[in-house]
mmCIF file of C-alpha atoms in Angstrom:
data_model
loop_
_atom_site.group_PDB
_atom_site.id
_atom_site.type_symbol
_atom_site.label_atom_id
_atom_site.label_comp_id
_atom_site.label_asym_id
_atom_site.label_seq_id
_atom_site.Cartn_x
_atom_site.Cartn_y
_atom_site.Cartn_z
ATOM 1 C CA UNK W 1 -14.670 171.387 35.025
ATOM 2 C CA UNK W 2 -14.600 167.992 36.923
ATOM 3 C CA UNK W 3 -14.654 165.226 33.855
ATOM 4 C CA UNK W 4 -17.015 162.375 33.539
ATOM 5 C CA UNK W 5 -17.527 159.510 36.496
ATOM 6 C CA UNK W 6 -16.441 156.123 35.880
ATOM 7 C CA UNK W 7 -18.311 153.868 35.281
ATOM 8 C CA UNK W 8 -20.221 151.010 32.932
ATOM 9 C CA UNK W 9 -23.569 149.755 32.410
ATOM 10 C CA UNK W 10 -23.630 146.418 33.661
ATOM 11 C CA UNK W 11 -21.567 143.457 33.202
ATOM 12 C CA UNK W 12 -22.228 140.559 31.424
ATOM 13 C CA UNK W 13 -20.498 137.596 33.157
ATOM 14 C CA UNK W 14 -21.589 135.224 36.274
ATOM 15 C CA UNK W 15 -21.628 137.239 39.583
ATOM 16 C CA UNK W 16 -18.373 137.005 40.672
ATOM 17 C CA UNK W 17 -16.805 138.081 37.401
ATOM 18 C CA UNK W 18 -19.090 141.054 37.945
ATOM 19 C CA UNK W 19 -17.658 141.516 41.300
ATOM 20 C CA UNK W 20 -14.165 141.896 39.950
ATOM 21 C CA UNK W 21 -15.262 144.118 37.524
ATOM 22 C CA UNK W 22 -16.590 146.095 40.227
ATOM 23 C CA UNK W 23 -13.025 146.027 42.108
ATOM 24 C CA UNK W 24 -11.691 147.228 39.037
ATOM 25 C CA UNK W 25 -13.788 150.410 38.782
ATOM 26 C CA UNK W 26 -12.839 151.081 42.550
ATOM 27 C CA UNK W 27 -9.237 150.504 41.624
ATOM 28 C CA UNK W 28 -9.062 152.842 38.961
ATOM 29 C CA UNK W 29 -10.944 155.496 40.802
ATOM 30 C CA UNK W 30 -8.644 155.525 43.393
ATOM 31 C CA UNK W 31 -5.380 156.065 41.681
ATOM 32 C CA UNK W 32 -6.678 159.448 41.017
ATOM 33 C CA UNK W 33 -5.420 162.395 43.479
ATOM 34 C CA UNK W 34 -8.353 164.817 42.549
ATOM 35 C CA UNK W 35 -12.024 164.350 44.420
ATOM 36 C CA UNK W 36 -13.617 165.644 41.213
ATOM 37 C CA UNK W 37 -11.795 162.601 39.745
ATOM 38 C CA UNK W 38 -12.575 160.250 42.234
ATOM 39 C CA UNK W 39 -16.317 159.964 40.991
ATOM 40 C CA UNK W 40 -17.928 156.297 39.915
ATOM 41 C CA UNK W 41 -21.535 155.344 39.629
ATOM 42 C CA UNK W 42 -22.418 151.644 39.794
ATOM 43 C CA UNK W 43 -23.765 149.350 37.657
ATOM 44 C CA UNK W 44 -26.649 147.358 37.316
ATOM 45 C CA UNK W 45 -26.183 143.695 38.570
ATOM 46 C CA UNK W 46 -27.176 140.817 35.954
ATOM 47 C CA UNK W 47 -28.991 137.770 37.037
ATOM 48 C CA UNK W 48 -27.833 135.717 34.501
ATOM 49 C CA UNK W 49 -29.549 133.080 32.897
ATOM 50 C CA UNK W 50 -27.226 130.703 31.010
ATOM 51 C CA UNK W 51 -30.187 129.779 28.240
ATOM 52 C CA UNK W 52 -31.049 133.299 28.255
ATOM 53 C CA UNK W 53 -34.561 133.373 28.674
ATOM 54 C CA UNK W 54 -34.813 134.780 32.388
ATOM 55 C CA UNK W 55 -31.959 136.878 32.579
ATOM 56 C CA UNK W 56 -32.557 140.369 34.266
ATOM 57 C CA UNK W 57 -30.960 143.328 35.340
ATOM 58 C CA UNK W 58 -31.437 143.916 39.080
ATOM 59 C CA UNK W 59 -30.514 147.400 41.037
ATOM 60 C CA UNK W 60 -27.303 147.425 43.091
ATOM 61 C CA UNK W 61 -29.173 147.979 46.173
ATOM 62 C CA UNK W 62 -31.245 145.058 45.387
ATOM 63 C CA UNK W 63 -28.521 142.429 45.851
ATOM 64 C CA UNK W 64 -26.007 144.192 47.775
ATOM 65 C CA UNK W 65 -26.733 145.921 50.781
ATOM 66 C CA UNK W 66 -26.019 149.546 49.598
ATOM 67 C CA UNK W 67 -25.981 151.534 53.167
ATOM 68 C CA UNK W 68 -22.617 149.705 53.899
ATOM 69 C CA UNK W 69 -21.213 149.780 50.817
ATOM 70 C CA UNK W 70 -21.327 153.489 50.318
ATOM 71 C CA UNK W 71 -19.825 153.850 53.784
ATOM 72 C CA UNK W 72 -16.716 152.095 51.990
ATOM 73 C CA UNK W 73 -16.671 154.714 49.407
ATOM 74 C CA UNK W 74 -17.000 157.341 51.311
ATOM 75 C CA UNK W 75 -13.377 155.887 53.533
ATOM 76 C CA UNK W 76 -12.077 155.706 50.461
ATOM 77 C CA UNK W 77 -13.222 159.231 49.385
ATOM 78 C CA UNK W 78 -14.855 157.930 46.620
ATOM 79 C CA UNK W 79 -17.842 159.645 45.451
ATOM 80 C CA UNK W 80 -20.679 157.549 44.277
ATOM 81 C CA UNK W 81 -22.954 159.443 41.560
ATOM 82 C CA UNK W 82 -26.395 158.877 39.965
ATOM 83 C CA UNK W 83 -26.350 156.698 37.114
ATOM 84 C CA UNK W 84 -26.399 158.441 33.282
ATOM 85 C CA UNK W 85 -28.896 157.084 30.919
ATOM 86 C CA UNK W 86 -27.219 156.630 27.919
ATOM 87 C CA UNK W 87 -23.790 154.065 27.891
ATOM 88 C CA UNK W 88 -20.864 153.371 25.289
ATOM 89 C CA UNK W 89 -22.388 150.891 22.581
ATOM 90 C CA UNK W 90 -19.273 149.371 22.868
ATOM 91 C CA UNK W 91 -20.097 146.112 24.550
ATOM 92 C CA UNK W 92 -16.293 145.778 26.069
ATOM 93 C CA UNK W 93 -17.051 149.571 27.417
ATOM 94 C CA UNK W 94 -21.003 148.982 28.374
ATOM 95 C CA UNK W 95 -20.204 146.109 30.589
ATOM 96 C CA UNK W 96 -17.173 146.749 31.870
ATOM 97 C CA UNK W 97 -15.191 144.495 30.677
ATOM 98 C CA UNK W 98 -11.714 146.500 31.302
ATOM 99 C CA UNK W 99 -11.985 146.898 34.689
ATOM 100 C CA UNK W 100 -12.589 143.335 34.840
ATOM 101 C CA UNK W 101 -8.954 142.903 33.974
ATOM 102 C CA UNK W 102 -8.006 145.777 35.926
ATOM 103 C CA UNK W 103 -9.671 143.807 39.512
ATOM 104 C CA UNK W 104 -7.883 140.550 38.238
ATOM 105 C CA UNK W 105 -4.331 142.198 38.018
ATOM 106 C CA UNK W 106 -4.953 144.105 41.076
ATOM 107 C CA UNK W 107 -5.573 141.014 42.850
ATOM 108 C CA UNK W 108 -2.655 138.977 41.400
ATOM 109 C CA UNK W 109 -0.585 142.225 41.706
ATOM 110 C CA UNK W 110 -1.459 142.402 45.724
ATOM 111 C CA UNK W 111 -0.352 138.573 46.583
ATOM 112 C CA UNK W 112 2.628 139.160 45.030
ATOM 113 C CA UNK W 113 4.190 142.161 45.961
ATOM 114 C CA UNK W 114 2.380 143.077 49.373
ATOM 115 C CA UNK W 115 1.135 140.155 50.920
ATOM 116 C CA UNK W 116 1.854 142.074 54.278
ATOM 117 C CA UNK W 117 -0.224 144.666 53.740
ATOM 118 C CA UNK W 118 -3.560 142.507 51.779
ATOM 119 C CA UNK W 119 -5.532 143.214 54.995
ATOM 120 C CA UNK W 120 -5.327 147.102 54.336
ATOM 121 C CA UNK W 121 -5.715 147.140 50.283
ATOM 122 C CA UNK W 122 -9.131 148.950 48.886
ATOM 123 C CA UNK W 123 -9.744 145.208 47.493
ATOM 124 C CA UNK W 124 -10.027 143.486 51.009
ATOM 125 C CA UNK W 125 -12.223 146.254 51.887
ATOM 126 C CA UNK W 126 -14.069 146.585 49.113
ATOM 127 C CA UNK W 127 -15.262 142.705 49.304
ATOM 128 C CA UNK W 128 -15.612 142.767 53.185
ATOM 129 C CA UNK W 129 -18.416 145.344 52.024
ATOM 130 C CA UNK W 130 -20.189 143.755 49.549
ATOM 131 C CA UNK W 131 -22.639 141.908 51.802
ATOM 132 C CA UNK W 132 -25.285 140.246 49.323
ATOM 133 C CA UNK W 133 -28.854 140.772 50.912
ATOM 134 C CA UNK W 134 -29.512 137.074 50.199
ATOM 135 C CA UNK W 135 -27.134 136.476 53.130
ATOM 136 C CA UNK W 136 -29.632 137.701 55.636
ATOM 137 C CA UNK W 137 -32.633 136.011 54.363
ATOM 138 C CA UNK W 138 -34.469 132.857 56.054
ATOM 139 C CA UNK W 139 -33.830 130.467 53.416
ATOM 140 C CA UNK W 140 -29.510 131.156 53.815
ATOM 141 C CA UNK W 141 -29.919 130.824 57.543
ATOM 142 C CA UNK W 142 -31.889 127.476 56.949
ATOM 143 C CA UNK W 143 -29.394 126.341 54.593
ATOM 144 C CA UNK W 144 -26.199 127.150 57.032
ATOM 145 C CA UNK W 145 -28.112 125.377 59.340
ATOM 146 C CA UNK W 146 -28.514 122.100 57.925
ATOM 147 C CA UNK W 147 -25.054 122.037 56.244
ATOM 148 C CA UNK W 148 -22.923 123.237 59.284
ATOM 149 C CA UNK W 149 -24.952 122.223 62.337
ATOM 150 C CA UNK W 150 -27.578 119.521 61.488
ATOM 151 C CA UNK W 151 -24.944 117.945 58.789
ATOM 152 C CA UNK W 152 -21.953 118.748 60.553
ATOM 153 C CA UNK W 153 -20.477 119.373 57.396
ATOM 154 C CA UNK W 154 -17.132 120.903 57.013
ATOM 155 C CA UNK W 155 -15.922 120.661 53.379
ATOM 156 C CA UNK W 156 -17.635 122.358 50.289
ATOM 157 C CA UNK W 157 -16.787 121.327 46.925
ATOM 158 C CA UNK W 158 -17.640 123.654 43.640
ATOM 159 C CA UNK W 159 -18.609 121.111 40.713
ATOM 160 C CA UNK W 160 -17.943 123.001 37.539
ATOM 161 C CA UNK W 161 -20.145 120.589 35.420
ATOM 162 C CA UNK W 162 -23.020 122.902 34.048
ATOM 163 C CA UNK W 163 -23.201 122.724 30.145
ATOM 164 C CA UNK W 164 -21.670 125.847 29.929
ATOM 165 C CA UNK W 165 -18.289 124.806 31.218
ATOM 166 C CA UNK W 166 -18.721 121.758 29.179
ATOM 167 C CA UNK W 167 -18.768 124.555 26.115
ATOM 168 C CA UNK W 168 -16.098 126.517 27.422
ATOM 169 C CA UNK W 169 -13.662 123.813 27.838
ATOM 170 C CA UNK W 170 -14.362 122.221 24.519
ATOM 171 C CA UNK W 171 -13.790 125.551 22.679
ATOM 172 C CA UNK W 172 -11.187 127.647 24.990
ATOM 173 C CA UNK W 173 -9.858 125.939 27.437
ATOM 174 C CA UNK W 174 -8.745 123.084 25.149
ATOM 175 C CA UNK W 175 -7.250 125.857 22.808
ATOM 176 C CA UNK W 176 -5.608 127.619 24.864
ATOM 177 C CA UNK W 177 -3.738 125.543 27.668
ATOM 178 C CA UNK W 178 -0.930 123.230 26.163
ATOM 179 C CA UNK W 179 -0.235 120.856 29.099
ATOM 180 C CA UNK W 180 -2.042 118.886 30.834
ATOM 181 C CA UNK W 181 -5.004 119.736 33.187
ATOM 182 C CA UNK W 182 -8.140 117.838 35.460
ATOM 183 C CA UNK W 183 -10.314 121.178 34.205
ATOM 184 C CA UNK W 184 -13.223 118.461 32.748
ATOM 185 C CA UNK W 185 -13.814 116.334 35.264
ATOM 186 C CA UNK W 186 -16.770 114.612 36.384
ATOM 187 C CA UNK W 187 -18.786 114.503 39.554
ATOM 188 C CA UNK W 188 -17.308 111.414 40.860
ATOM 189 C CA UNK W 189 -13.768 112.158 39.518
ATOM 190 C CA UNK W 190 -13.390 115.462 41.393
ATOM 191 C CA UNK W 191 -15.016 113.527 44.772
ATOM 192 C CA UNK W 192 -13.167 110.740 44.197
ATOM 193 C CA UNK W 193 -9.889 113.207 44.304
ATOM 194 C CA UNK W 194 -11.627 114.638 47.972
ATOM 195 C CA UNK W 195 -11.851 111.074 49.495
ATOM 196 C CA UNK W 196 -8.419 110.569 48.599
ATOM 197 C CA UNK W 197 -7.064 113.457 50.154
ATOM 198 C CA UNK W 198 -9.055 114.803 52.598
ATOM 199 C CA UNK W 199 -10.599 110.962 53.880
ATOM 200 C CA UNK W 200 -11.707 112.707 57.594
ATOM 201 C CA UNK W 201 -14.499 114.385 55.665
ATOM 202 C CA UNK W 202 -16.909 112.122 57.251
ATOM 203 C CA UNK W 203 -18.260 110.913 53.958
ATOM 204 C CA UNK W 204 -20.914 113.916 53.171
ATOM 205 C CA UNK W 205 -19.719 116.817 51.489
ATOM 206 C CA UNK W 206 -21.844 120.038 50.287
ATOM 207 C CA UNK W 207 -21.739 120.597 46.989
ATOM 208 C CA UNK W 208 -22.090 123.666 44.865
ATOM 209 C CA UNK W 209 -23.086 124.036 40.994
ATOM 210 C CA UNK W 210 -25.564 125.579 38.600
ATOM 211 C CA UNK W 211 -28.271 122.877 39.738
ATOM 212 C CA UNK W 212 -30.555 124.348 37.136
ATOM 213 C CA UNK W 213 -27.947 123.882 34.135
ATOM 214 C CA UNK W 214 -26.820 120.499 35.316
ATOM 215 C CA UNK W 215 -26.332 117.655 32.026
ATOM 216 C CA UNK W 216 -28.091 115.286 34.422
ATOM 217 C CA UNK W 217 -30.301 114.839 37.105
ATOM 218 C CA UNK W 218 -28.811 115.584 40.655
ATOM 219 C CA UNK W 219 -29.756 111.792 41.758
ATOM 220 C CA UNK W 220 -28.290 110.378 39.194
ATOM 221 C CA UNK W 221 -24.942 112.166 40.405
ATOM 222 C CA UNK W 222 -25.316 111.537 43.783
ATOM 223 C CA UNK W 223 -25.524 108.157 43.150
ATOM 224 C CA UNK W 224 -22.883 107.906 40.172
ATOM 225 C CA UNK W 225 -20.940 109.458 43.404
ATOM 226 C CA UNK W 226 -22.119 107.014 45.870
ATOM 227 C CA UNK W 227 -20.890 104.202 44.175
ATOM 228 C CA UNK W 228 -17.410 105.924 43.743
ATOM 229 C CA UNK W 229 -16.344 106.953 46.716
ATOM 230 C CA UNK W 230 -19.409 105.975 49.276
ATOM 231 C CA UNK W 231 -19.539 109.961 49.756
ATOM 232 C CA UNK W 232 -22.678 111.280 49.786
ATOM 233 C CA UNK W 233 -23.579 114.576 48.707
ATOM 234 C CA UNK W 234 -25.583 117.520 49.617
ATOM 235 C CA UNK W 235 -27.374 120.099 46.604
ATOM 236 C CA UNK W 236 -28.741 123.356 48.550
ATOM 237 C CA UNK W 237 -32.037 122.276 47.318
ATOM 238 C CA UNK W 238 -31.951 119.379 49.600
ATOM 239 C CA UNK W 239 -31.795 121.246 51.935
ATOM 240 C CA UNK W 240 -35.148 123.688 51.603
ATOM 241 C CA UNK W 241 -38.368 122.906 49.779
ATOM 242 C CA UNK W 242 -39.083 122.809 46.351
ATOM 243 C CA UNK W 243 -41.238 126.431 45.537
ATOM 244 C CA UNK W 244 -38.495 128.191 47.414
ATOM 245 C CA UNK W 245 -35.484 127.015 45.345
ATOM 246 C CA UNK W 246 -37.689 127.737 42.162
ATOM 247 C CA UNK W 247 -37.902 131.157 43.542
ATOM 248 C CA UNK W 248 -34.587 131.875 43.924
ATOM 249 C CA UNK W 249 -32.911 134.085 41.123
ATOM 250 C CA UNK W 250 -29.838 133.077 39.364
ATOM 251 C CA UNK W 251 -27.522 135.849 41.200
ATOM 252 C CA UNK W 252 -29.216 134.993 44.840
ATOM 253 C CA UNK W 253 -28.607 131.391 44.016
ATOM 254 C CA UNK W 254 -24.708 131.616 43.511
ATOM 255 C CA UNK W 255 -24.190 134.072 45.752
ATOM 256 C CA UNK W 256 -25.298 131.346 48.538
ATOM 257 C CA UNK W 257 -23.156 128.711 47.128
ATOM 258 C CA UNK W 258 -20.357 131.310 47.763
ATOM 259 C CA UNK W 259 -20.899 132.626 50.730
ATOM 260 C CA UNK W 260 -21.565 128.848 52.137
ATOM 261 C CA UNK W 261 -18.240 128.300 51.031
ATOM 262 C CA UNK W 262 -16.476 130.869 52.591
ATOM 263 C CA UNK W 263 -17.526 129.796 55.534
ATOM 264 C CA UNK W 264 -16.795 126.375 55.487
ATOM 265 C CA UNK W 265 -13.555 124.703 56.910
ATOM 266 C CA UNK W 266 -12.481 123.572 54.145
ATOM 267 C CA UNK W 267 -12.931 124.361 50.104
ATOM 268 C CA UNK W 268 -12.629 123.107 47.005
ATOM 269 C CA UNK W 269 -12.921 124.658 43.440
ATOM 270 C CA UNK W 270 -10.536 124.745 40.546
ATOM 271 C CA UNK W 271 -8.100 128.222 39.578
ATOM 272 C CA UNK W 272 -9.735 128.654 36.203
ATOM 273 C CA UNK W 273 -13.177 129.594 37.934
ATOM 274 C CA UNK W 274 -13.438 133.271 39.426
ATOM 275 C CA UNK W 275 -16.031 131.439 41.990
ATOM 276 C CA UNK W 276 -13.152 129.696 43.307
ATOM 277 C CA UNK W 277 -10.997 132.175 43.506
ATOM 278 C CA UNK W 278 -12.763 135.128 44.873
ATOM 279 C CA UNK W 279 -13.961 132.143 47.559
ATOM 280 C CA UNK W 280 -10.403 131.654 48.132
ATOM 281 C CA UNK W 281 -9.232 135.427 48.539
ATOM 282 C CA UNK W 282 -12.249 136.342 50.333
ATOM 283 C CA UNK W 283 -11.785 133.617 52.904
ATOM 284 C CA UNK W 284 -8.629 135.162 53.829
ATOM 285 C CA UNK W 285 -9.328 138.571 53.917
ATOM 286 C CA UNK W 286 -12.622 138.462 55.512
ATOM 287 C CA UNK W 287 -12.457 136.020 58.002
ATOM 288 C CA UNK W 288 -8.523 137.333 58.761
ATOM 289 C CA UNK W 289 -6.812 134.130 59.586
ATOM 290 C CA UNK W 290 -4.075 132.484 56.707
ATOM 291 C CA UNK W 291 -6.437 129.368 56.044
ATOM 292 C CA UNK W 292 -4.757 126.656 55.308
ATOM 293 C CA UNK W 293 -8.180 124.412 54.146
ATOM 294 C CA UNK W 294 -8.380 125.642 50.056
ATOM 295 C CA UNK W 295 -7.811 123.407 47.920
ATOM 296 C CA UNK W 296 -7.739 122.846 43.676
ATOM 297 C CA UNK W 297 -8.935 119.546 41.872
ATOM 298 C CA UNK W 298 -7.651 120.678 38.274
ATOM 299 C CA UNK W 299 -4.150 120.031 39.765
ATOM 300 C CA UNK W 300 -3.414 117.113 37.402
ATOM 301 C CA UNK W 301 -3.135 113.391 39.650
ATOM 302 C CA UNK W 302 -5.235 111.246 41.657
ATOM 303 C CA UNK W 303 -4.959 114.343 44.437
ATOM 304 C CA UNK W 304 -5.945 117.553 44.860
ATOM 305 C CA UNK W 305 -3.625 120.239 45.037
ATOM 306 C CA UNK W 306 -3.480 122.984 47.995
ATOM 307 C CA UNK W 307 -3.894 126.138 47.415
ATOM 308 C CA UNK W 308 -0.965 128.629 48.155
ATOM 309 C CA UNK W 309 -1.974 132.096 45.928
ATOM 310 C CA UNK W 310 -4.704 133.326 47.804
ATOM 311 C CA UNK W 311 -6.773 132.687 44.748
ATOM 312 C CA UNK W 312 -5.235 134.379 42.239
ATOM 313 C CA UNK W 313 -3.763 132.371 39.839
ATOM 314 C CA UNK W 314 -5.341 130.469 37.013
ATOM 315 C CA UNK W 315 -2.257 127.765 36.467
ATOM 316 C CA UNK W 316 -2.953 125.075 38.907
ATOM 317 C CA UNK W 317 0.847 124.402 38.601
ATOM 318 C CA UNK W 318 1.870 127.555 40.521
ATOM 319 C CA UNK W 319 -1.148 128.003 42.830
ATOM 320 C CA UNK W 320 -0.613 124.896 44.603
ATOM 321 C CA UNK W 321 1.231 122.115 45.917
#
């Protein structure tokens, strides 16, 4: 009798920690040898709301396009299954918290000991599949638009200054890391660290963030910027009206940021962000060229660092020079 599918309810975390959690499951599934074992059912995607109030739980199908990613399962002979209807009340269980670690290790495991063959692992697959809907929709095409053609913009920069980073830092991150590291840093201080290294970025950068859990007003940044380092800098909602950037979920919302950053010819984020680092690996794997453009500003000095682990390392130290 064939056992039960993996699988979990949900998880918890932004987007892209869902999406490793997701890898993980995948992972797992396929270091079985049986087809009865090779079973998973997927989880519901959370649009997460950092205060809480409008968080939701949206189907796969609704954010990912589902048609292509079953035809990765199925060239991975990996059987997706309906969903049960009762889950673990273990929260670690219910959201899938282990196969979170289990997507991170695999990742970290594949850079380092087959580099050669990244391009062929279930990972690179599994993200070349995971096409967010959002991606074909009006208002990303408008946004690519104005950034990459009307802009001419070619660097995107991940600000990681929403309040809950500021929380995180304050009662983790400071805990936990000994030395020191730029993981707090302003607007202005992590632009200030782009003009200085990357000066042919022809003063106008896109910028990516958690607009709607910002500790200040996106004008006041831009110009707190502006006076810094005479960059100027571009939000995604100035670049499409007001009602449709209130309409946009949470998930849709970040999923843009990301996906405007993979494409752009140059990045940077910071290693102890999975947005930064799925950016990273994703940019290599699915545009298949060893980019050269990804960059880290937590890298402590007036520069950034440039990014040599594919995006798999949290220690600024050893993922780039």
């Amino acid at each position: 009798m064939a056992g039960e599918p993996l699988g979990y309810e949900h998880n918890d975390g932004g987007i892209n920690n869902q999406k490793l959690a997701l890898l993980g499951l995948f992972a797992t599934a396929n270091k079985f040898d049986s087809g009865s074992e090779r079973r998973v059912y997927l989880p519901n995607i959370y649009n997460k709301d950092q205060h809480d109030k409008k968080s939701s739980f949206e189907d796969f199908a609704e954010i990912f396009w589902l048609d292509i990613f079953l035809e990765f399962a199925k060239r991975w002979n990996i059987e997706i299954v309906d969903r049960p209807t009762v889950f673990s009340g273990d929260r670690i269980k219910r959201n899938g918290w282990n196969y979170f670690g289990i997507g991170a290790c695999h990742l970290g495991d594949l850079v380092e000991h087959n580099r050669d063959g990244i391009n062929y692992d279930i990972a690179s697959d599994l993200f070349r599949s995971l096409i967010p809907r959002v991606k074909s929709s009006r208002i990303f095409q408008m946004i690519c638009d104005k950034v990459f053609y009307v802009n001419e913009i070619n660097t995107a920069v991940q600000l990681r200054i929403e309040e809950d980073w500021h929380i995180h830092s304050n009662q983790h991150l400071k805990v936990v890391i000994s030395h020191e590291e730029d993981y707090l840093l302003s607007a202005e201080q992590i632009i200030k660290k782009v003009a200085s290294t990357l000066p042919d970025s022809g003063n106008k950068i896109y910028v990516s963030c958690d607009e709607r859990y910002i500790l200040m007003p996106k004008w006041t940044i831009r110009e707190n910027v502006k006076k810094e380092t005479d960059f100027d800098i571009v939000f995604k909602s100035d670049l499409i009206n007001v009602g449709d950037f209130d309409a946009i979920r949470q998930v849709d919302a970040s999923l843009i940021d990301f996906e405007v950053a993979k494409i752009a010819d140059r990045f940077v984020g910071m290693t102890r962000s999975t947005f930064s680092n799925l950016v990273c690996f994703e940019r290599h794997v699915c545009q298949y060229k060893k980019t050269r453009g990804d960059y880290v500003y937590n890298k402590v000095g007036p520069l950034l660092g440039r990014r040599t682990d594919l995006g798999t390392k949290d220690d600024p130290r050893v993922a780039a020079v």
